[in-house]
XYZ file of C-alpha atoms in Angstrom:
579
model
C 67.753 157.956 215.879
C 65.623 160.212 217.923
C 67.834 163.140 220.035
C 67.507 162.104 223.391
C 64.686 164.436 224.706
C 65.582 167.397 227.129
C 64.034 167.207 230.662
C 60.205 166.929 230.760
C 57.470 166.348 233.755
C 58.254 162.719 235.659
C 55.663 160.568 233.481
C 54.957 158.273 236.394
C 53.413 160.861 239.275
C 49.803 161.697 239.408
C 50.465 165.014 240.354
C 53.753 166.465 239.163
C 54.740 169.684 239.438
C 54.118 171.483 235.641
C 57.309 171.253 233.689
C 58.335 174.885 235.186
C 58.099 173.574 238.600
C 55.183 175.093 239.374
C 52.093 173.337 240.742
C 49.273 175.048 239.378
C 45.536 174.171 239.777
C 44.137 171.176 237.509
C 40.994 170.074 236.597
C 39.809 166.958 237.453
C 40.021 165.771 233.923
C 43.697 166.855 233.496
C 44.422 165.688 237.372
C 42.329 162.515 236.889
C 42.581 161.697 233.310
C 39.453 161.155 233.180
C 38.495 157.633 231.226
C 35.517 159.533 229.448
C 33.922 162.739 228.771
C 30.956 161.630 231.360
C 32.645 159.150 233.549
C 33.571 159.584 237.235
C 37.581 160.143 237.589
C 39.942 156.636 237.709
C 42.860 155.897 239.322
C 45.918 157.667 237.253
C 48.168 154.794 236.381
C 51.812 154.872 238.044
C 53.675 154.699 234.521
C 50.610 156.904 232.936
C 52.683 159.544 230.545
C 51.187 162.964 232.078
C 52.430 165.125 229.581
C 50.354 163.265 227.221
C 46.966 162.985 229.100
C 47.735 167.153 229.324
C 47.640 167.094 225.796
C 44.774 165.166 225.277
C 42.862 167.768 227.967
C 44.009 170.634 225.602
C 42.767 168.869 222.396
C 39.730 168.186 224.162
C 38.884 171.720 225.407
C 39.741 172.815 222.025
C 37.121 170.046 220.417
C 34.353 171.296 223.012
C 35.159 175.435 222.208
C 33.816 174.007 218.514
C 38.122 174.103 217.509
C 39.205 177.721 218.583
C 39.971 179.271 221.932
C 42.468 181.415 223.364
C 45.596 180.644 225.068
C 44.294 182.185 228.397
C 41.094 180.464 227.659
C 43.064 177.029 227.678
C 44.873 177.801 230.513
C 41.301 178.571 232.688
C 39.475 175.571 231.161
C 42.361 173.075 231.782
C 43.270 174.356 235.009
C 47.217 173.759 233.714
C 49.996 176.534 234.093
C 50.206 178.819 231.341
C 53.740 178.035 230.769
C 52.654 174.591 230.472
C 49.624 175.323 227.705
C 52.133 177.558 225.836
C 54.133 174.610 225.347
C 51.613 171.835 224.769
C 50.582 174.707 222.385
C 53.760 174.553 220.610
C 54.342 170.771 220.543
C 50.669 170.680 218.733
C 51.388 173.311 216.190
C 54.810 171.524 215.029
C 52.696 168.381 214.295
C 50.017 170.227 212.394
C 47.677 169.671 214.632
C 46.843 173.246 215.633
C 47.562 176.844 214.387
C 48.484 179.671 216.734
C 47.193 183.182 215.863
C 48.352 185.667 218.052
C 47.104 184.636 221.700
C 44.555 181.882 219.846
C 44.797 178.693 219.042
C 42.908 176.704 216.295
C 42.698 173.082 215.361
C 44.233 172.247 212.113
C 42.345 169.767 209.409
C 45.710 167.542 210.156
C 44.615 166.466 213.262
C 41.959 164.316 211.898
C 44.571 161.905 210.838
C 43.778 160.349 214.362
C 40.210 159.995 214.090
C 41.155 158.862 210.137
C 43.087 155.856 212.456
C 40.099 154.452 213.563
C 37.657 155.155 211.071
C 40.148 153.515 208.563
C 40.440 150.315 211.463
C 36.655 150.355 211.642
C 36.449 149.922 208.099
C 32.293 150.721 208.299
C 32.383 154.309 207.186
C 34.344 153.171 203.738
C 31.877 150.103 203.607
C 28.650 151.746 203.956
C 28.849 155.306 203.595
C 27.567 154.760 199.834
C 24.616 152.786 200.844
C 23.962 155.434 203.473
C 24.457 157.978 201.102
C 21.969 156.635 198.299
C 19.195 155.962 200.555
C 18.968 159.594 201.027
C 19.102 160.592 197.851
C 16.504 158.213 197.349
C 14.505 159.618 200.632
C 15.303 163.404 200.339
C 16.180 162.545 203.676
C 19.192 162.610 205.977
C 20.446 159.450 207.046
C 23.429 158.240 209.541
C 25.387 155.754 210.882
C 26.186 155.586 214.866
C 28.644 153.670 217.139
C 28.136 152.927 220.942
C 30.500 154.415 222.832
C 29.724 152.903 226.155
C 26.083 153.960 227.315
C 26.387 156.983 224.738
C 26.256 157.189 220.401
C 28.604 158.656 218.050
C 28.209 159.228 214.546
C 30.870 157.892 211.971
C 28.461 158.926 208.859
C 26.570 161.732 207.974
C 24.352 161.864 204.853
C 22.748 165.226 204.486
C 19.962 167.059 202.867
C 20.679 171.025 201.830
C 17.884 172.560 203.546
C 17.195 175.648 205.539
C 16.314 173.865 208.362
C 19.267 171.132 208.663
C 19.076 168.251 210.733
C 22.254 166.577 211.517
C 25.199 166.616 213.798
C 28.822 166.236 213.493
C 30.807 162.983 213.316
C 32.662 162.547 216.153
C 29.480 163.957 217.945
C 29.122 162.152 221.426
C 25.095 162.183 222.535
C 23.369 160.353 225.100
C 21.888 157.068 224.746
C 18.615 157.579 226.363
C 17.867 160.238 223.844
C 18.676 158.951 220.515
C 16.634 156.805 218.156
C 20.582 154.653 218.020
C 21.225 154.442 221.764
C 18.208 151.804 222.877
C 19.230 149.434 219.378
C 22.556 149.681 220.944
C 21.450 149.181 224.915
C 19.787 145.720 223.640
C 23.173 144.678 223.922
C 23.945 146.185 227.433
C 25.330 143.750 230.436
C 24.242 144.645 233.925
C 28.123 146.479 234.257
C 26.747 148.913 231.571
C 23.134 149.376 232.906
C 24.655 150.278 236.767
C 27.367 152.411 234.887
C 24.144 154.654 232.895
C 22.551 155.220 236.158
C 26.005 156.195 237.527
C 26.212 158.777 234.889
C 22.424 159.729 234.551
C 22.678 160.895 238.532
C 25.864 162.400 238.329
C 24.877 164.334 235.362
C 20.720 164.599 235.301
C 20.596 167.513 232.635
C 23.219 166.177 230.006
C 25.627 169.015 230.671
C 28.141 166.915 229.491
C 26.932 166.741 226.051
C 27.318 169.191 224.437
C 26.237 168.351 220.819
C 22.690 168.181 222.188
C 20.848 170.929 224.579
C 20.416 170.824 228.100
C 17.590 169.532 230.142
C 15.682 172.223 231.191
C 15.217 169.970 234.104
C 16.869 167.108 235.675
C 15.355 163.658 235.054
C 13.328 161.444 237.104
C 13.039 157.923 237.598
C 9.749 157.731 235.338
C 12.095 158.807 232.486
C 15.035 156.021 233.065
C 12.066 153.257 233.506
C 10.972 155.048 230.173
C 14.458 154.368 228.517
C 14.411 150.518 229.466
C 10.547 150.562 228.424
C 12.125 151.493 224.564
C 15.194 149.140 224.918
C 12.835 146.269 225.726
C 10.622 147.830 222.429
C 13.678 147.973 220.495
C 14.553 144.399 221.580
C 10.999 143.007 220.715
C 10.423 145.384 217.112
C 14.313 145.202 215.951
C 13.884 149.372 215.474
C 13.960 152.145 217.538
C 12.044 155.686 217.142
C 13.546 159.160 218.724
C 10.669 161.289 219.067
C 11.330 164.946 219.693
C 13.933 163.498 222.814
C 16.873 165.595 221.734
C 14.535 168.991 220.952
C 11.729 170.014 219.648
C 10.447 169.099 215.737
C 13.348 166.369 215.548
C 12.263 163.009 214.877
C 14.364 159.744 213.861
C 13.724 155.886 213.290
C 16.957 153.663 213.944
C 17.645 149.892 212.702
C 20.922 147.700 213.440
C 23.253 146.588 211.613
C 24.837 143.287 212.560
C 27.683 141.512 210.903
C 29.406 138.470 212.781
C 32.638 139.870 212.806
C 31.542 143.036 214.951
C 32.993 143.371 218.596
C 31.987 141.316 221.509
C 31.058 138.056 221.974
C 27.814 136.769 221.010
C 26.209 133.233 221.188
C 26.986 130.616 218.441
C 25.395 131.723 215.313
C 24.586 135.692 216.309
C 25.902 138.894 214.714
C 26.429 141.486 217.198
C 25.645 144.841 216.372
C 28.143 146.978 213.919
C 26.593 150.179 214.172
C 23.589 151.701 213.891
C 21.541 153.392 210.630
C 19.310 156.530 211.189
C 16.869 158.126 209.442
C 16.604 161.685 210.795
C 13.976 163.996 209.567
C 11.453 166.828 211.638
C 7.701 166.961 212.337
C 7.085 169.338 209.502
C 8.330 166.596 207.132
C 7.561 163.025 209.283
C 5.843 162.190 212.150
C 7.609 159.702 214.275
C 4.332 157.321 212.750
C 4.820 158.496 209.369
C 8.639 157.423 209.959
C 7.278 154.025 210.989
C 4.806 153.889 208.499
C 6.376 155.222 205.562
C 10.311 154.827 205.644
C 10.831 151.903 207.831
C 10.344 149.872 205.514
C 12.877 151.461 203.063
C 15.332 151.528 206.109
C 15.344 147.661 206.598
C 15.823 146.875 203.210
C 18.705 148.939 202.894
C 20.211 147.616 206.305
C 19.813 144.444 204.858
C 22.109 145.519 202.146
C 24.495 146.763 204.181
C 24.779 143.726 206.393
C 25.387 141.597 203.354
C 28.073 143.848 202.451
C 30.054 143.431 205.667
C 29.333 139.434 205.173
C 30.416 139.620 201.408
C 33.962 142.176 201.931
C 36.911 140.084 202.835
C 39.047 141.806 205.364
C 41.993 143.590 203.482
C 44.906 142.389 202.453
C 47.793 143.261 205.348
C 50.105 145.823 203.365
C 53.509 146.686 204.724
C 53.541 147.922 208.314
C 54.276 151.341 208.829
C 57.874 152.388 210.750
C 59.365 154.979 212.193
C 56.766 156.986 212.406
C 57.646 158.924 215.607
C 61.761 159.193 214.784
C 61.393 162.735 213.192
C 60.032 164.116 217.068
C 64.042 163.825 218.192
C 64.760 166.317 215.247
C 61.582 168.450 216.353
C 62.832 168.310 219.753
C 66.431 169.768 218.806
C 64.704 172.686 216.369
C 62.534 173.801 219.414
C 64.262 172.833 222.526
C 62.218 172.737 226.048
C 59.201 174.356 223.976
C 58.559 171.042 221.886
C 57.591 168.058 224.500
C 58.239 165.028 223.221
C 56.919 162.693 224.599
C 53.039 164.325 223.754
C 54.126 163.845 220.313
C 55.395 160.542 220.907
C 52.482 159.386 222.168
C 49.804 160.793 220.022
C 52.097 159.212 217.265
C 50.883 155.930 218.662
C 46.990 156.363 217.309
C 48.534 156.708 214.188
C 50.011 153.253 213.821
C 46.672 151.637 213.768
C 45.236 151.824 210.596
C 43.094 150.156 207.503
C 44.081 146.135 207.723
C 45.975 147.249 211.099
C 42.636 147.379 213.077
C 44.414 145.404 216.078
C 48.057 145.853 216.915
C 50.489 143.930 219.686
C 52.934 146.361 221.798
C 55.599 144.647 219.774
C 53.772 146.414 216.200
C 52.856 149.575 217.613
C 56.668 149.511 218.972
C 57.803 148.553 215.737
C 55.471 151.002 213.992
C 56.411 154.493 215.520
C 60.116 153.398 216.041
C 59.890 153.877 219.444
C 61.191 151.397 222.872
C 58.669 149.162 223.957
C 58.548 150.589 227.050
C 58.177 154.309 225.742
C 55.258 152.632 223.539
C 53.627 150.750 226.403
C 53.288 153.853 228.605
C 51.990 155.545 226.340
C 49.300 152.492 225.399
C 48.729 152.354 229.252
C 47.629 156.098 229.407
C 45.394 155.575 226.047
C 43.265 152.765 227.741
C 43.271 155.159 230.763
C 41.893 157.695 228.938
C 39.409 154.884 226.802
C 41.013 155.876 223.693
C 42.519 152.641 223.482
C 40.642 148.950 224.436
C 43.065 145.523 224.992
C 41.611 142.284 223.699
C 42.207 139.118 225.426
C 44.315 138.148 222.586
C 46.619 140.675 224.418
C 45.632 143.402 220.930
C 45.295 146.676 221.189
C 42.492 148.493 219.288
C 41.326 152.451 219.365
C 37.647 153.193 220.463
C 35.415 155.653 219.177
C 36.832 157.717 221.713
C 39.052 159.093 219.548
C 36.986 161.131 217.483
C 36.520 163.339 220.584
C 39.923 164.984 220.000
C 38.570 167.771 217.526
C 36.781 165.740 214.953
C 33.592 167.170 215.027
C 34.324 170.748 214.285
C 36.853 169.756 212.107
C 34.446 167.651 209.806
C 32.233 170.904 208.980
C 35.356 172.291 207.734
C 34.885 173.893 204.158
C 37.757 174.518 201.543
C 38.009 178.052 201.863
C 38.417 178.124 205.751
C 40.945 174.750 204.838
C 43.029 177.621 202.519
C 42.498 181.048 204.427
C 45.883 180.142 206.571
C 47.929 179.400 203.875
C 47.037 181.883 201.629
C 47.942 184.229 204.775
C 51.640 182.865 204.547
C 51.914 182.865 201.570
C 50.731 186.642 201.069
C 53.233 187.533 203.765
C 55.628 185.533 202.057
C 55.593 186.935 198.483
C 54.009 190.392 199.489
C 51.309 189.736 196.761
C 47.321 188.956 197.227
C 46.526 185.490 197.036
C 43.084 183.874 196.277
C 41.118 180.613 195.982
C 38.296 180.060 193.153
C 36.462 177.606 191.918
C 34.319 176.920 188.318
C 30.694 177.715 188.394
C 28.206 175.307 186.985
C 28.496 176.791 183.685
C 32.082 176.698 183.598
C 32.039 179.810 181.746
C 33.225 181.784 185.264
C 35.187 181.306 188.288
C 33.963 182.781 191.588
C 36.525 183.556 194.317
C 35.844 182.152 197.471
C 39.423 183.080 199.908
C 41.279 185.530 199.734
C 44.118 187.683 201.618
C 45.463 191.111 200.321
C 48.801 192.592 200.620
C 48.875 196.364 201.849
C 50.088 198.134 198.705
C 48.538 201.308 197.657
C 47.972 199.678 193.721
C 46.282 196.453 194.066
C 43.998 194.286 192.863
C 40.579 194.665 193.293
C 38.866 190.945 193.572
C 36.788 190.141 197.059
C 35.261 187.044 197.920
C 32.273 186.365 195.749
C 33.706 187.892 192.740
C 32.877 186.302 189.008
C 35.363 186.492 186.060
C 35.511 185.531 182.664
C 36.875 182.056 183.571
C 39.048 181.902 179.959
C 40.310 185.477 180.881
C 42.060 184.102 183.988
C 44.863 182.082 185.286
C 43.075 180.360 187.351
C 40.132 180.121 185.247
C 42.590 178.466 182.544
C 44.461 175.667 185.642
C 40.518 174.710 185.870
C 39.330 174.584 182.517
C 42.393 172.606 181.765
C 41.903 169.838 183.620
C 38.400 169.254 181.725
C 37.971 167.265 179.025
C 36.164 168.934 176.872
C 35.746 172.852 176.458
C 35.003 175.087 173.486
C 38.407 177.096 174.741
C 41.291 176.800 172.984
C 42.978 173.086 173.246
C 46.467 173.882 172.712
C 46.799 176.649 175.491
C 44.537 174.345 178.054
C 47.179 171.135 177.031
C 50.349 173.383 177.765
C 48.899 174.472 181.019
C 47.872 170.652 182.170
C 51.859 169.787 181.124
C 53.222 172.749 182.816
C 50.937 172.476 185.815
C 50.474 176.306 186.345
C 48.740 179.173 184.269
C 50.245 182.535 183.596
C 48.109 185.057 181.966
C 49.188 188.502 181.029
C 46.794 191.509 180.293
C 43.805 189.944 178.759
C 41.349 190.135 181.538
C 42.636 193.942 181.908
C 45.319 195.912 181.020
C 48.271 195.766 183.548
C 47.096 192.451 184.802
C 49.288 189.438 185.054
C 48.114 186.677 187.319
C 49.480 183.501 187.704
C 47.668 180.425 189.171
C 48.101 176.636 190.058
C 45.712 174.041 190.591
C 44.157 172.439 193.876
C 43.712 168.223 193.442
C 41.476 166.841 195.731
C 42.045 162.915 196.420
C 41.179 161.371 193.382
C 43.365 163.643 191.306
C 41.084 166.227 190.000
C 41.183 169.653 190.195
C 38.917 171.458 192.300
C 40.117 174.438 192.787
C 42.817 177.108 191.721
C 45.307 179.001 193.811
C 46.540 182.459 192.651
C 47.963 185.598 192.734
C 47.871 188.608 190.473
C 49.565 191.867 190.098
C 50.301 194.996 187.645
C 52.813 193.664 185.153
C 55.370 196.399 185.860
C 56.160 194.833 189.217
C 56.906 191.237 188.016
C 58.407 189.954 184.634
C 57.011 186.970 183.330
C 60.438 185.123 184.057
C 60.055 186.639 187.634
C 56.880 185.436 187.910
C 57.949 181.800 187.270
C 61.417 181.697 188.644
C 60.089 183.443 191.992
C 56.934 183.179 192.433
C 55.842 179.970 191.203
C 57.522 177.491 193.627
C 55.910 179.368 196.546
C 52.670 179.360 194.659
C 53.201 175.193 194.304
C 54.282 174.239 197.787
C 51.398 176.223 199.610
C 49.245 173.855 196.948
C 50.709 171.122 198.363
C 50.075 172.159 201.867
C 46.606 172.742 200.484
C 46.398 169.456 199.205
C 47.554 167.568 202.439
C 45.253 169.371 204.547
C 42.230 168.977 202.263
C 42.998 164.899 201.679
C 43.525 164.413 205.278
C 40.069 166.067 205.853
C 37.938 164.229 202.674
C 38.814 160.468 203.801
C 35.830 160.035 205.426
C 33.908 163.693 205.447
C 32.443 165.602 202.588
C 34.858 169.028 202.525
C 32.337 171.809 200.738
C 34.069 173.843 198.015
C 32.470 177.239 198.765
């Protein structure tokens, strides 16, 4: 059972004192808890948990610094005590969910496991992603998918095209309705509540400061522009498309169609589908005019749209597989281990997101109780200060479901994360932890080389000279070898590449140069395969080959499995580059 958790900050005051007793300043979004990034500030709930909506602020301030910022930094931008950040701070990095380096903090890939919760409920990325992705292959185009997130879009798909000039955002990205090619598809949908609460937030916040995935107005907007936003809803309404042209900046142009299935949220009269998401094809004047986009790709768009709405109609929902449990019991251990610097009941509650899940799209406080092992009253604060916050919805069927919402809590930075910046923190601990230089590399094209691309050296005044960048022989290397053995076919010797697939590491001594031994394991993304190759090398007088495997190996294999974790976690619904 969970320890019983040391003294925290009452969870039922709207302004406590911090948990050192001091009463610091707050901003309105920590004071408030703020039920959205652009909405005015609610009512805090009497049994709201406050050490959790503190958290959230910190994640958030985190997400908007693009997932790094100092611990003073946090402290100014949250308005919380610094003894209080420190902690949060703390509580974060023994989940995974961020990485403190020195006096900064950084979000971690694991933290995506929330937004993973309801992209897995949603169930659209898995379900059209591919159709989304071959339509811009076919295009040379890039193409996404959106989700309303009350009178604003966020993306849950991005398809893109390799150019110098990239047009895309994140997902997880949070942009305005009124200036999308998604947002007046979506306001066809709008009741009067959401029209009145648009204007609320276009006059509180006339140059989209709020946003910050798109630039600022240079000037606030007038009331020609909002009748001009209805003018394209009733367009979009009338044409069953939408066109962004140039709205968001300059050169950017994008045509939008819906995608409906009758099992999407809402109600809807007898016999309509309510809109799912949105698909977007984004391109820029050079390329398209928003014509040419009419003209020339609309067509393309429907069709496709049309086979992604009979894809929703044709994919039963999934078979429920056994519930998850317990899931929050290990924060009582966590909570012994660190004391007053661990705060429990932040990890208890951000524990919660995690219960929902692919076929677990909608959960009862009973299940989410049942779920994260926690009292139903610990679990029902904790839901109360999630629909606070609009992370969490209730259905009349007295459900519980996750918005889109939670993607703002560091999922955008964290989907442009590549392998290499994935590694670099590992193979930091693990340098410090065998007092060797590590490295990442990956096969080239040819798979006659590998090319490093992360490294960390140890201070030594005989080392190894490899920097990021750097080709070998790939044959001549250990990690070279843990790659080429998981192909195949190769023209390399069979026997050698077999032994290293059954041993599961690589140790090769002096043939790339004399007084080289390196030894190397290999990185499996989620499918199994190996993408990559951790390793270390070293003149052969400081470690014996039995040293090498009795010592050195294990650490080499659990920071691969760290590795592993982070880059799985990350590739469930983003495309993790290699270099």
């Amino acid at each position: 059972m969970p320890a019983k958790p040391m003294p925290e900050t009452p969870e039922g005051s709207a302004r406590p004192a911090d948990e050192n007793g001091e009463r610091g300043g707050r901003t309105a979004a920590v004071d408030s808890g703020r039920s959205a990034e652009t909405d005015t500030p609610q009512p805090l709930p009497t049994e709201a948990v406050t050490p959790l909506i503190r958290g959230i602020a910190v994640l958030r301030e985190l997400t908007e610094a693009d997932g790094t910022l100092s611990l003073s930094g946090l402290e100014r931008a949250t308005g919380l005590a610094r003894s209080t950040v420190d902690r949060i701070a703390a509580t974060l990095a023994r989940m995974g969910y961020v990485r403190v380096d020195g006096r900064d903090v950084h979000l971690s890939p694991r933290l995506m496991e929330l937004g993973n919760a309801y992209m897995s409920a949603l169930r659209l990325p898995a379900l059209l992603s591919p159709h989304a992705d071959a339509l811009a292959d076919e295009l040379d185009e890039s193409v996404s998918l959106a989700v309303a997130d009350r009178d604003g879009i966020r993306f849950i798909h991005q398809a893109t095209r390799r150019r110098a000039m990239s047009l895309s955002f994140r997902i997880g990205d949070l942009l305005p309705a009124e200036r999308t090619a998604p947002g007046p598809v979506f306001a066809t949908e709008w009741t009067a509540a959401d029209w009145q609460r648009w204007r609320e937030r276009r006059a509180a916040d006339p140059r989209d400061l709020s946003f910050t995935a798109v630039p600022p107005r240079t000037h606030g907007a007038d009331a020609r522009y909002d009748e001009d936003f209805a003018r394209r809803v009733e367009e979009a309404s009338a044409n069953g498309w939408a066109v962004d042209d140039q709205l968001i900046e300059p050169g950017l142009v994008a045509i939008s169609a819906p995608i409906r299935s009758p099992h999407a949220d809402g109600e809807a009269a007898a016999g309509e589908a309510r809109i799912a998401c949105v698909a977007s094809i984004v391109s820029h004047t050079s390329r398209h005019t928003a014509h040419d986009l009419r003209t020339s790709l609309l067509p393309r768009l429907r069709t496709a749209v049309t086979q992604m709405e009979e894809e929703l109609r044709r994919t039963p929902p999934p078979e429920p597989g056994p519930p998850p449990s317990d899931l929050a019991l290990w924060t009582g251990e966590s909570k012994l281990r660190l004391g007053r610097d661990f705060i429990e009941s932040l990890a208890r509650g951000l524990t919660v997101l995690t219960a929902f899940g692919e076929g677990r799209p909608e959960l009862t406080l009973t299940e989410v109780a049942r779920a994260t092992g926690l009292a139903r009253a610990t679990a029902r604060r904790a839901l109360i200060t999630y629909e606070h916050l609009d992370l969490v919805t209730t259905r009349r069927s007295r459900t519980f479901t996750l918005t889109p919402r939670v993607l703002s809590l560091g999922y955008p930075p964290l989907s442009r994360t590549s392998l290499p910046e994935i590694a670099q923190p590992h193979l930091a601990d693990l340098t410090s932890r065998i007092h060797e230089s590590t490295s990442l590399a990956v096969l080239s094209d040819s798979g006659e080389e590998i090319q490093y691309t992360a490294r960390v050296s140890t201070g030594r005044v005989m080392s190894v000279n490899i920097t990021v960048g750097t080709r070998l022989p790939a044959y001549a290397t250990a990690g070279g070898r843990v790659l080429l053995a998981d192909r195949t076919a190769t023209e390399t010797s069979q026997s050698t590449l077999a032994s290293i697939r059954s041993d599961g590491y690589a140790l090769v001594d002096e043939e790339l140069e004399e007084g080289l031994r390196s030894l190397a394991v290999p990185i499996r993304d989620r499918s199994g395969r190996v993408v990559a190759a951790l390793s270390t090398a070293m003149h052969a007088t400081r470690r014996s080959h039995r040293e090498c495997v009795t010592d050195l190996l294990p650490q080499l294999m659990s920071t691969a499995t760290r590795i592993e974790s982070d880059l799985h976690t990350a590739t469930r619904f983003t495309h993790v580059p290699l270099t």
